[in-house]
Amino acid sequence: MGSWTATLVVFVLLQCLISFEPVAAQGSWALLNKNAGISSMHTMVTHYGTAIMLDRTNIGPSAIKLPGGRCRKQPAERISKTDCYAHSVMFNPSNTVRPLYIYTDTWCSSGQFFASGMMVQTGGDFEGNRKIRTLMPCPPSGNCDWTELGENLATGRWYASNQLLPTGLRQIIVGGRNTPSYEFYPKRKVGEKFFNLGVLGGYDNLYPFVYLLPNGDLFIFANRDSVQLNWNNGRVVRAYPQIPGNPRNYPSAGSAALLPLVWQNNFGQAEIMVCGGAATGASRTGNANAPASASCGRIVATAGAPKWAMQNMPIRRTMGDMINLPTGDVLIINGALNGYQGWGKANNPALNPVNYNVARKTFQVYAKTNIPRMYHSTANLLPDGRILVAGSNTHQFYTYRGAYPTELRVEAFSPPYLAGGNGAVKPAIKAYPKALKYKQNFVITFGIGRRVGGVEVNMLSAPFVTHSFAQGQRLMKLKTAAPVKAGANWSVGVTAVPGNTIAPPAWYMFFVVQNGVPSKAVWIKQNN
């Protein structure tokens, strides 16, 4: 056999292995709600365990009306100037839906939770382009709702990304369509405007990936380029090497995750992983059939001479979501195998989630869903360890016929760590502090059927998820002592993170993880 023939055989075999789905794929899916009323374009999990779901307003009727005969009268609205339908809901994973009232268009907007737990939501399209909205979450039995503020952004923001800053009281809003700049909310001084940033120019640069680094600077990635920005003085500290391969941001729609920050290096190393996206040129030529990218890159943004380390996913993907799991792994879910973001611009849905083991740098294909989650879909970690999956609307309006109809169903994916066979070693948190200060030593008490393997305590933020990017997502692995017996339970000593550049003040989900099996999370407020 000639060398070229042998190479071809190996290539074909590798392709077969990449597309191979195990007979007994792990994980399971459950339908939570057949009709949530809206197709969620933006999803946020509150510290009450509920989910704020949000779509755009200029779509005409949704599938759920505002309560009590209430209607939105918006003279600037382009579709329904009098609109009696809700475009946002509060979803309880126990399967209740409550309509929320939103006044201006939130299409392709952005957001972040403040330290208090209040969601601050910014920008959008048309009359919502410069708007700022807030929602202070309440218990599931409450009636909290959106409030539209009188103040505006310095400039319109459509397809921007937000990041909470170290005080927990201010966020930076980065980029947007034809807006290669950033600004702050609230402003740092009266009359402050916006600041231009060159990396945000060009094409395939929307919804930039933005992460707070351990030294307080920001890592900002757009298209294939990235920089370290000192937002205090507006100086670009350095430019990183360009990631190999295809473009990664909207409309090419790769995704990204900040890998776990760990106590072993005093939380000083920040590594970012960027995966998938559309083929080079696909979004500019309108090629909805171009195969999506399978490539992933990891870069240590805090290294002295950082470089991209590349590897391939087992399933190519555009419009995927990358979600930090309580174990420290990353789940890659949703999206399509071909095309790019936009109405009808992609096909061949990616139905199998893929798990990425950060330490081993290995992928595992999980059980598939039967519901395509394409353009305008979301994925969020729930406190019980499941992944809440919602949305998908590949059409300009709510369209229930044809290929990939508007999706109103809400699902939950349970990773293998929630399998029933792990019940004997699944921790159940019994006692914990309700709030923490930085560097604080504290104790978490947990019940367990059988003690086996190591114990970790991991804290995870609650991000604003939209358009393949979980804004504000981060995971910290905390320093823990060896568990000790405490009556019928076990106790573990834990040390809080050292400062607000590691975990800005906010509500976080805390998981006890034993032998790779997480507890149900408790919400603890990290204070300054």
Coordinates of C-alpha atoms in Angstrom, one line a residue:
M1 CA 0.0 0.0 0.0
G2 CA 1.4 3.4 -1.0
S3 CA 2.1 6.0 1.6
W4 CA -0.6 8.3 0.2
T5 CA -3.2 5.5 0.4
A6 CA -2.3 4.6 4.0
T7 CA -2.6 8.3 4.9
L8 CA -6.1 8.4 3.2
V9 CA -7.2 5.3 5.1
V10 CA -6.0 6.7 8.4
F11 CA -7.8 10.0 7.6
V12 CA -11.1 8.2 6.9
L13 CA -10.8 6.1 10.1
L14 CA -10.2 9.3 12.1
Q15 CA -13.3 10.9 10.5
C16 CA -15.4 7.9 11.4
L17 CA -14.1 8.0 15.0
I18 CA -14.8 11.7 15.3
S19 CA -18.4 11.3 14.1
F20 CA -19.0 8.1 16.1
E21 CA -21.7 8.2 18.7
P22 CA -21.3 5.6 21.5
V23 CA -24.0 3.0 21.8
A24 CA -24.6 4.0 25.4
A25 CA -24.0 7.7 25.3
Q26 CA -24.0 9.2 28.8
G27 CA -26.3 11.8 30.3
S28 CA -30.0 12.2 30.0
W29 CA -32.6 14.7 28.8
A30 CA -35.9 15.8 30.3
L31 CA -38.6 18.1 28.9
L32 CA -39.4 20.7 31.6
N33 CA -42.1 22.7 29.8
K34 CA -43.9 22.2 26.5
N35 CA -44.5 26.0 26.1
A36 CA -42.7 28.6 28.1
G37 CA -44.5 31.3 26.2
I38 CA -41.4 32.8 24.6
S39 CA -38.4 31.6 22.8
S40 CA -35.6 32.7 25.1
M41 CA -32.8 34.6 23.4
H42 CA -31.2 35.6 26.7
T43 CA -31.3 33.5 29.9
M44 CA -30.1 34.2 33.5
V45 CA -30.4 32.1 36.6
T46 CA -31.1 34.1 39.7
H47 CA -30.0 33.4 43.3
Y48 CA -33.5 32.1 44.0
G49 CA -32.9 29.3 41.4
T50 CA -35.4 30.8 39.0
A51 CA -34.5 31.8 35.4
I52 CA -35.2 35.1 33.8
M53 CA -35.9 34.5 30.1
L54 CA -35.9 37.3 27.6
D55 CA -36.6 37.7 23.9
R56 CA -36.9 40.7 21.6
T57 CA -40.1 42.8 21.6
N58 CA -40.4 43.5 17.8
I59 CA -41.6 40.1 16.9
G60 CA -45.4 40.6 17.2
P61 CA -47.4 38.2 19.4
S62 CA -45.5 35.7 21.6
A63 CA -47.3 32.6 23.0
I64 CA -48.1 34.2 26.4
K65 CA -50.1 37.3 27.3
L66 CA -49.3 39.9 29.9
P67 CA -51.5 39.4 33.0
G68 CA -54.7 41.3 33.9
G69 CA -55.3 42.7 30.4
R70 CA -52.1 44.8 30.6
C71 CA -50.7 45.9 27.2
R72 CA -47.4 47.7 26.2
K73 CA -48.0 50.9 24.4
Q74 CA -44.8 51.8 22.6
P75 CA -45.1 54.4 19.8
A76 CA -41.6 53.6 18.6
E77 CA -42.3 49.9 18.2
R78 CA -42.1 48.8 14.6
I79 CA -44.4 45.8 14.7
S80 CA -47.1 46.2 17.4
K81 CA -47.4 49.7 18.9
T82 CA -50.0 48.2 21.3
D83 CA -48.8 44.8 22.4
C84 CA -50.6 42.7 25.0
Y85 CA -48.1 39.8 24.8
A86 CA -45.1 39.2 27.1
H87 CA -41.6 39.0 25.7
S88 CA -39.9 38.0 29.0
V89 CA -40.9 35.5 31.6
M90 CA -39.7 34.2 35.0
F91 CA -39.3 30.5 34.7
N92 CA -39.2 28.2 37.7
P93 CA -37.6 24.8 36.9
S94 CA -40.4 23.2 38.9
N95 CA -42.4 24.2 35.9
T96 CA -44.2 27.5 36.4
V97 CA -44.0 30.5 34.1
R98 CA -44.8 34.1 35.1
P99 CA -45.0 36.8 32.4
L100 CA -42.7 39.8 32.8
Y101 CA -43.2 43.3 31.3
I102 CA -40.4 44.8 29.1
Y103 CA -40.9 48.1 27.5
T104 CA -38.1 48.7 24.9
D105 CA -36.6 46.3 22.4
T106 CA -34.0 43.9 23.9
W107 CA -33.0 42.2 20.7
C108 CA -29.3 41.1 20.9
S109 CA -28.7 43.0 24.2
S110 CA -26.4 42.2 27.0
G111 CA -26.3 42.1 30.8
Q112 CA -24.8 41.1 34.1
F113 CA -25.8 40.6 37.8
F114 CA -24.6 43.2 40.3
A115 CA -23.4 42.3 43.8
S116 CA -26.9 42.7 45.2
G117 CA -28.2 40.1 42.8
M118 CA -29.9 42.7 40.6
M119 CA -29.8 42.1 36.9
V120 CA -28.6 45.1 34.8
Q121 CA -29.6 44.7 31.2
T122 CA -28.3 47.1 28.5
G123 CA -28.8 48.0 24.9
G124 CA -30.7 46.3 22.1
D125 CA -32.2 47.4 18.9
F126 CA -34.0 50.5 17.6
E127 CA -35.7 52.3 20.6
G128 CA -33.9 50.0 23.0
N129 CA -30.4 50.7 21.6
R130 CA -29.3 52.9 24.5
K131 CA -31.6 51.7 27.2
I132 CA -30.7 50.4 30.7
R133 CA -33.1 48.0 32.5
T134 CA -33.0 46.4 35.9
L135 CA -34.7 43.5 37.6
M136 CA -34.2 42.7 41.3
P137 CA -35.0 39.0 41.6
C138 CA -37.6 37.8 44.1
P139 CA -38.7 34.3 45.4
P140 CA -40.8 32.2 43.0
S141 CA -43.9 33.5 44.8
G142 CA -43.0 37.1 44.3
N143 CA -44.0 39.6 41.6
C144 CA -40.7 41.3 40.7
D145 CA -40.5 42.8 37.2
W146 CA -38.3 44.8 34.9
T147 CA -37.7 48.5 35.5
E148 CA -36.6 50.8 32.7
L149 CA -34.2 53.5 33.9
G150 CA -34.4 57.1 32.8
E151 CA -30.6 57.3 32.1
N152 CA -29.1 56.0 28.8
L153 CA -25.9 54.5 27.6
A154 CA -23.4 56.9 26.1
T155 CA -23.9 55.3 22.7
G156 CA -26.1 52.6 21.2
R157 CA -25.1 49.0 22.0
W158 CA -26.3 46.1 19.9
Y159 CA -24.5 42.8 20.2
A160 CA -22.3 43.9 23.1
S161 CA -20.8 42.0 26.1
N162 CA -20.8 43.0 29.7
Q163 CA -18.4 42.1 32.5
L164 CA -18.9 42.8 36.3
L165 CA -15.9 44.8 37.6
P166 CA -14.1 44.1 40.9
T167 CA -16.3 46.3 43.2
G168 CA -19.4 44.4 42.1
L169 CA -21.1 47.8 41.7
R170 CA -20.0 48.6 38.1
Q171 CA -19.9 46.8 34.8
I172 CA -18.1 47.4 31.6
I173 CA -20.0 47.2 28.3
V174 CA -17.9 46.2 25.4
G175 CA -18.4 46.5 21.7
G176 CA -21.6 46.2 19.6
R177 CA -22.5 46.5 15.9
N178 CA -20.6 49.5 14.4
T179 CA -19.5 50.4 18.0
P180 CA -15.8 49.5 18.4
S181 CA -15.7 51.0 21.9
Y182 CA -16.5 50.3 25.6
E183 CA -18.2 52.3 28.4
F184 CA -19.2 51.8 32.0
Y185 CA -22.4 51.6 34.0
P186 CA -22.6 53.5 36.3
K187 CA -20.3 56.1 34.9
R188 CA -17.1 56.7 36.9
K189 CA -17.7 60.4 36.7
V190 CA -20.3 62.8 35.5
G191 CA -20.3 63.3 31.7
E192 CA -18.1 60.2 31.0
K193 CA -18.7 58.9 27.4
F194 CA -17.1 55.9 25.7
F195 CA -13.6 54.8 24.8
N196 CA -12.5 53.4 21.4
L197 CA -10.8 50.0 21.3
G198 CA -9.1 48.9 18.0
V199 CA -9.5 45.1 18.5
L200 CA -13.3 45.6 18.2
G201 CA -13.2 46.8 14.7
G202 CA -13.7 44.8 11.5
Y203 CA -16.0 41.8 10.9
D204 CA -17.0 38.7 12.9
N205 CA -16.4 40.8 16.1
L206 CA -19.8 41.1 17.8
Y207 CA -20.5 39.7 21.3
P208 CA -16.7 39.8 22.1
F209 CA -15.5 37.4 24.7
V210 CA -14.6 39.4 27.8
Y211 CA -13.1 38.0 31.0
L212 CA -11.8 39.7 34.2
L213 CA -8.2 38.5 34.8
P214 CA -6.7 37.9 38.3
N215 CA -4.8 41.1 38.2
G216 CA -7.9 43.2 37.5
D217 CA -7.3 43.7 33.8
L218 CA -9.6 42.4 31.1
F219 CA -9.0 39.8 28.4
I220 CA -11.0 40.9 25.3
F221 CA -11.3 38.6 22.2
A222 CA -12.9 39.5 18.9
N223 CA -12.8 37.6 15.6
R224 CA -9.4 36.0 16.0
D225 CA -7.6 38.7 17.9
S226 CA -7.3 39.4 21.6
V227 CA -5.8 42.0 24.0
Q228 CA -5.2 42.6 27.6
L229 CA -6.9 45.9 28.6
N230 CA -6.2 47.9 31.8
W231 CA -9.7 49.4 32.0
N232 CA -8.7 51.8 34.8
N233 CA -6.4 53.8 32.6
G234 CA -7.6 52.7 29.2
R235 CA -4.3 51.3 28.1
V236 CA -3.9 48.1 26.0
V237 CA -1.2 46.3 28.0
R238 CA -0.5 43.8 25.3
A239 CA -1.9 42.0 22.2
Y240 CA -2.0 38.2 22.2
P241 CA -1.1 36.0 19.3
Q242 CA -3.9 35.5 16.8
I243 CA -5.8 32.3 17.2
P244 CA -5.2 29.9 14.3
G245 CA -8.0 29.0 12.0
N246 CA -11.5 30.5 11.5
P247 CA -13.2 33.6 13.0
R248 CA -14.9 32.9 16.4
N249 CA -17.4 35.7 17.2
Y250 CA -20.8 36.7 15.9
P251 CA -21.9 36.0 13.2
S252 CA -19.4 33.2 12.9
A253 CA -20.4 32.2 16.4
G254 CA -17.8 30.2 18.2
S255 CA -17.9 30.1 22.0
A256 CA -15.5 30.5 24.9
A257 CA -15.0 29.7 28.5
L258 CA -12.6 30.9 31.3
L259 CA -11.2 27.6 32.6
P260 CA -11.3 27.1 36.4
L261 CA -9.3 29.5 38.6
V262 CA -7.6 27.3 41.3
W263 CA -6.2 27.8 44.8
Q264 CA -3.0 25.8 44.0
N265 CA -1.5 28.8 42.2
N266 CA -3.3 31.3 44.4
F267 CA -5.8 31.9 41.5
G268 CA -3.1 33.6 39.6
Q269 CA -3.4 31.7 36.3
A270 CA -6.2 32.5 33.9
E271 CA -6.6 30.2 30.9
I272 CA -9.3 30.9 28.2
M273 CA -10.6 28.2 25.8
V274 CA -12.2 29.2 22.5
C275 CA -14.0 26.6 20.4
G276 CA -15.8 26.2 17.1
G277 CA -17.3 28.8 14.9
A278 CA -18.1 29.2 11.2
A279 CA -15.8 28.4 8.4
T280 CA -13.6 31.3 7.2
G281 CA -15.6 33.5 4.9
A282 CA -18.9 31.7 5.4
S283 CA -20.7 34.6 7.0
R284 CA -19.5 37.1 4.4
T285 CA -20.5 34.9 1.4
G286 CA -23.7 33.7 2.9
N287 CA -22.7 30.1 2.8
A288 CA -25.2 28.3 5.1
N289 CA -23.8 24.9 4.1
A290 CA -20.1 25.5 5.0
P291 CA -18.9 23.0 7.5
A292 CA -18.4 24.6 10.9
S293 CA -15.1 24.4 12.7
A294 CA -14.0 21.7 15.1
S295 CA -11.0 23.5 16.4
C296 CA -10.4 24.7 19.9
G297 CA -7.6 26.8 21.3
R298 CA -6.4 27.3 24.9
I299 CA -4.3 30.2 25.9
V300 CA -2.9 31.2 29.3
A301 CA -3.7 34.9 29.3
T302 CA -1.5 35.5 32.4
A303 CA 1.6 33.8 31.0
G304 CA 4.7 35.8 30.1
A305 CA 4.8 34.5 26.5
P306 CA 1.3 33.1 25.9
K307 CA 0.6 30.9 22.9
W308 CA -2.5 29.1 21.6
A309 CA -2.5 25.3 22.1
M310 CA -4.9 23.8 19.6
Q311 CA -6.9 20.6 19.5
N312 CA -10.1 19.4 17.8
M313 CA -13.6 18.7 19.2
P314 CA -15.2 15.3 18.2
I315 CA -18.1 17.3 16.7
R316 CA -17.7 20.4 14.7
R317 CA -20.0 23.2 15.9
T318 CA -21.1 26.8 15.4
M319 CA -23.5 28.6 17.7
G320 CA -22.5 26.3 20.6
D321 CA -22.6 27.3 24.3
M322 CA -19.7 26.5 26.6
I323 CA -20.8 26.1 30.2
N324 CA -18.6 25.5 33.3
L325 CA -19.8 22.5 35.2
P326 CA -19.5 22.0 39.0
T327 CA -16.8 19.4 38.5
G328 CA -14.5 21.9 36.6
D329 CA -15.3 20.3 33.3
V330 CA -16.7 22.3 30.4
L331 CA -19.9 21.3 28.6
I332 CA -20.2 22.3 24.9
I333 CA -23.9 22.2 23.9
N334 CA -26.4 23.5 21.3
G335 CA -25.6 24.8 17.8
A336 CA -25.2 23.5 14.3
L337 CA -22.7 21.6 12.2
N338 CA -23.0 23.9 9.2
G339 CA -23.4 27.6 8.5
Y340 CA -23.3 30.6 10.8
Q341 CA -25.6 32.7 13.0
G342 CA -28.6 34.4 11.6
W343 CA -32.1 33.7 10.3
G344 CA -31.9 30.5 8.3
K345 CA -28.2 30.7 8.0
A346 CA -27.4 27.3 9.5
N347 CA -28.5 23.7 9.2
N348 CA -27.6 20.2 10.4
P349 CA -28.2 20.7 14.2
A350 CA -25.5 19.6 16.7
L351 CA -27.7 17.4 18.9
N352 CA -25.0 15.8 21.1
P353 CA -23.5 17.7 24.0
V354 CA -19.7 17.2 24.4
N355 CA -17.9 17.2 27.7
Y356 CA -14.4 18.6 27.9
N357 CA -12.2 17.4 30.8
V358 CA -9.9 20.4 31.4
A359 CA -7.2 18.5 33.3
R360 CA -6.9 15.6 30.8
K361 CA -7.7 17.7 27.7
T362 CA -10.1 15.0 26.5
F363 CA -13.6 15.1 25.0
Q364 CA -16.5 12.8 25.6
V365 CA -19.7 12.8 23.5
Y366 CA -22.9 12.7 25.5
A367 CA -26.5 11.6 24.8
K368 CA -28.3 13.6 22.2
T369 CA -31.6 15.6 22.3
N370 CA -34.3 15.4 19.7
I371 CA -34.8 19.2 19.8
P372 CA -32.6 21.3 17.6
R373 CA -31.2 24.4 19.4
M374 CA -29.9 26.7 16.7
Y375 CA -29.9 30.5 16.4
H376 CA -31.1 32.3 19.6
S377 CA -30.8 29.4 22.0
T378 CA -29.3 29.3 25.5
A379 CA -27.8 27.0 28.1
N380 CA -27.4 27.7 31.8
L381 CA -26.2 25.8 34.8
L382 CA -28.9 25.2 37.5
P383 CA -28.2 24.8 41.2
D384 CA -29.1 21.1 41.0
G385 CA -26.3 20.5 38.5
R386 CA -28.5 20.2 35.5
I387 CA -28.2 22.4 32.4
L388 CA -31.3 24.5 31.5
V389 CA -31.7 24.6 27.7
A390 CA -34.1 27.0 26.0
G391 CA -34.8 29.0 22.9
S392 CA -34.0 28.6 19.2
N393 CA -35.7 30.8 16.7
T394 CA -34.2 30.7 13.2
H395 CA -36.9 33.1 11.9
Q396 CA -37.6 36.8 12.0
F397 CA -40.9 36.2 13.7
Y398 CA -42.4 33.4 15.7
T399 CA -42.8 30.7 13.0
Y400 CA -44.0 27.2 13.9
R401 CA -43.8 25.6 10.4
G402 CA -41.0 24.6 8.2
A403 CA -37.4 23.7 9.0
Y404 CA -36.3 24.5 12.6
P405 CA -39.5 26.2 13.8
T406 CA -39.6 28.7 16.7
E407 CA -38.9 26.6 19.8
L408 CA -40.9 27.3 23.0
R409 CA -40.0 24.0 24.8
V410 CA -37.6 24.1 27.7
E411 CA -35.4 21.1 28.5
A412 CA -32.9 20.1 31.1
F413 CA -29.8 18.0 30.4
S414 CA -28.4 15.9 33.3
P415 CA -24.7 15.1 32.9
P416 CA -23.6 11.7 34.0
Y417 CA -22.6 12.9 37.4
L418 CA -26.3 13.0 38.2
A419 CA -26.9 9.4 37.3
G420 CA -28.8 7.4 40.0
G421 CA -25.9 5.0 40.5
N422 CA -23.9 7.9 42.1
G423 CA -26.5 8.5 44.8
A424 CA -24.5 6.7 47.5
V425 CA -21.6 9.2 47.2
K426 CA -23.6 12.4 46.3
P427 CA -23.1 15.0 49.0
A428 CA -26.0 17.0 50.5
I429 CA -25.0 20.3 52.0
K430 CA -26.5 20.7 55.5
A431 CA -24.8 23.9 57.0
Y432 CA -22.9 26.8 55.4
P433 CA -22.4 30.5 55.8
K434 CA -24.9 32.8 54.1
A435 CA -22.2 35.4 53.2
L436 CA -18.4 35.5 53.0
K437 CA -15.5 38.0 53.2
Y438 CA -12.4 37.5 51.1
K439 CA -9.8 35.2 52.7
Q440 CA -12.3 34.0 55.2
N441 CA -12.0 30.5 56.6
F442 CA -15.3 28.8 56.9
V443 CA -16.9 25.4 57.3
I444 CA -19.4 23.5 55.1
T445 CA -21.2 20.5 56.6
F446 CA -22.6 17.9 54.3
G447 CA -24.3 14.5 54.5
I448 CA -23.2 11.6 52.5
G449 CA -24.2 8.0 52.1
R450 CA -20.6 6.8 51.6
R451 CA -17.3 8.7 51.8
V452 CA -15.0 7.9 49.0
G453 CA -12.4 9.8 47.0
G454 CA -11.5 13.5 47.2
V455 CA -13.7 16.4 48.2
E456 CA -13.7 19.8 46.5
V457 CA -15.7 23.0 47.1
N458 CA -16.3 25.0 43.9
M459 CA -18.0 28.3 43.5
L460 CA -19.6 29.3 40.2
S461 CA -21.1 32.6 39.0
A462 CA -24.5 33.0 37.3
P463 CA -23.8 34.4 33.9
F464 CA -26.0 36.2 31.3
V465 CA -26.2 33.7 28.4
T466 CA -26.9 34.8 24.9
H467 CA -25.6 34.2 21.4
S468 CA -23.1 31.5 22.3
F469 CA -21.5 33.5 25.1
A470 CA -22.0 33.2 28.9
Q471 CA -21.2 36.8 30.0
G472 CA -19.6 36.9 33.4
Q473 CA -19.1 33.1 33.7
R474 CA -16.3 31.9 36.1
L475 CA -15.5 29.0 38.4
M476 CA -13.2 29.0 41.4
K477 CA -11.8 25.8 43.0
L478 CA -11.4 26.7 46.7
K479 CA -8.7 25.5 49.1
T480 CA -10.2 22.7 51.3
A481 CA -9.0 20.7 54.3
A482 CA -9.6 17.0 54.7
P483 CA -13.2 16.2 55.6
V484 CA -13.8 15.3 59.2
K485 CA -16.7 13.4 60.8
A486 CA -19.3 15.7 62.4
G487 CA -21.9 13.5 64.1
A488 CA -23.9 11.8 61.3
N489 CA -22.4 14.2 58.8
W490 CA -19.0 15.4 57.5
S491 CA -17.4 18.9 57.7
V492 CA -14.9 20.4 55.5
G493 CA -12.8 23.6 56.2
V494 CA -12.7 26.0 53.2
T495 CA -10.8 29.2 52.5
A496 CA -12.6 31.9 50.5
V497 CA -10.9 33.5 47.4
P498 CA -8.3 36.2 48.2
G499 CA -9.8 39.2 46.5
N500 CA -12.4 40.8 44.2
T501 CA -10.4 40.4 41.0
I502 CA -10.8 36.7 41.4
A503 CA -14.5 36.7 42.2
P504 CA -16.2 40.1 42.2
P505 CA -18.9 40.5 45.0
A506 CA -22.0 38.7 43.8
W507 CA -24.2 35.7 44.6
Y508 CA -22.4 32.4 43.7
M509 CA -23.4 28.8 43.6
F510 CA -21.3 26.7 45.9
F511 CA -21.0 22.9 45.2
V512 CA -19.4 20.2 47.3
V513 CA -18.0 17.7 44.9
Q514 CA -17.0 14.2 46.1
N515 CA -15.3 11.8 43.8
G516 CA -16.6 13.8 40.8
V517 CA -20.2 13.9 42.0
P518 CA -21.5 17.4 43.0
S519 CA -24.1 18.2 45.6
K520 CA -27.0 20.5 44.9
A521 CA -25.6 24.0 45.2
V522 CA -26.3 26.6 47.9
W523 CA -26.2 30.3 47.1
I524 CA -23.6 32.3 49.1
K525 CA -23.1 36.0 48.8
Q526 CA -19.4 36.9 48.3
N527 CA -19.0 40.4 49.9
N528 CA -16.0 42.7 49.7

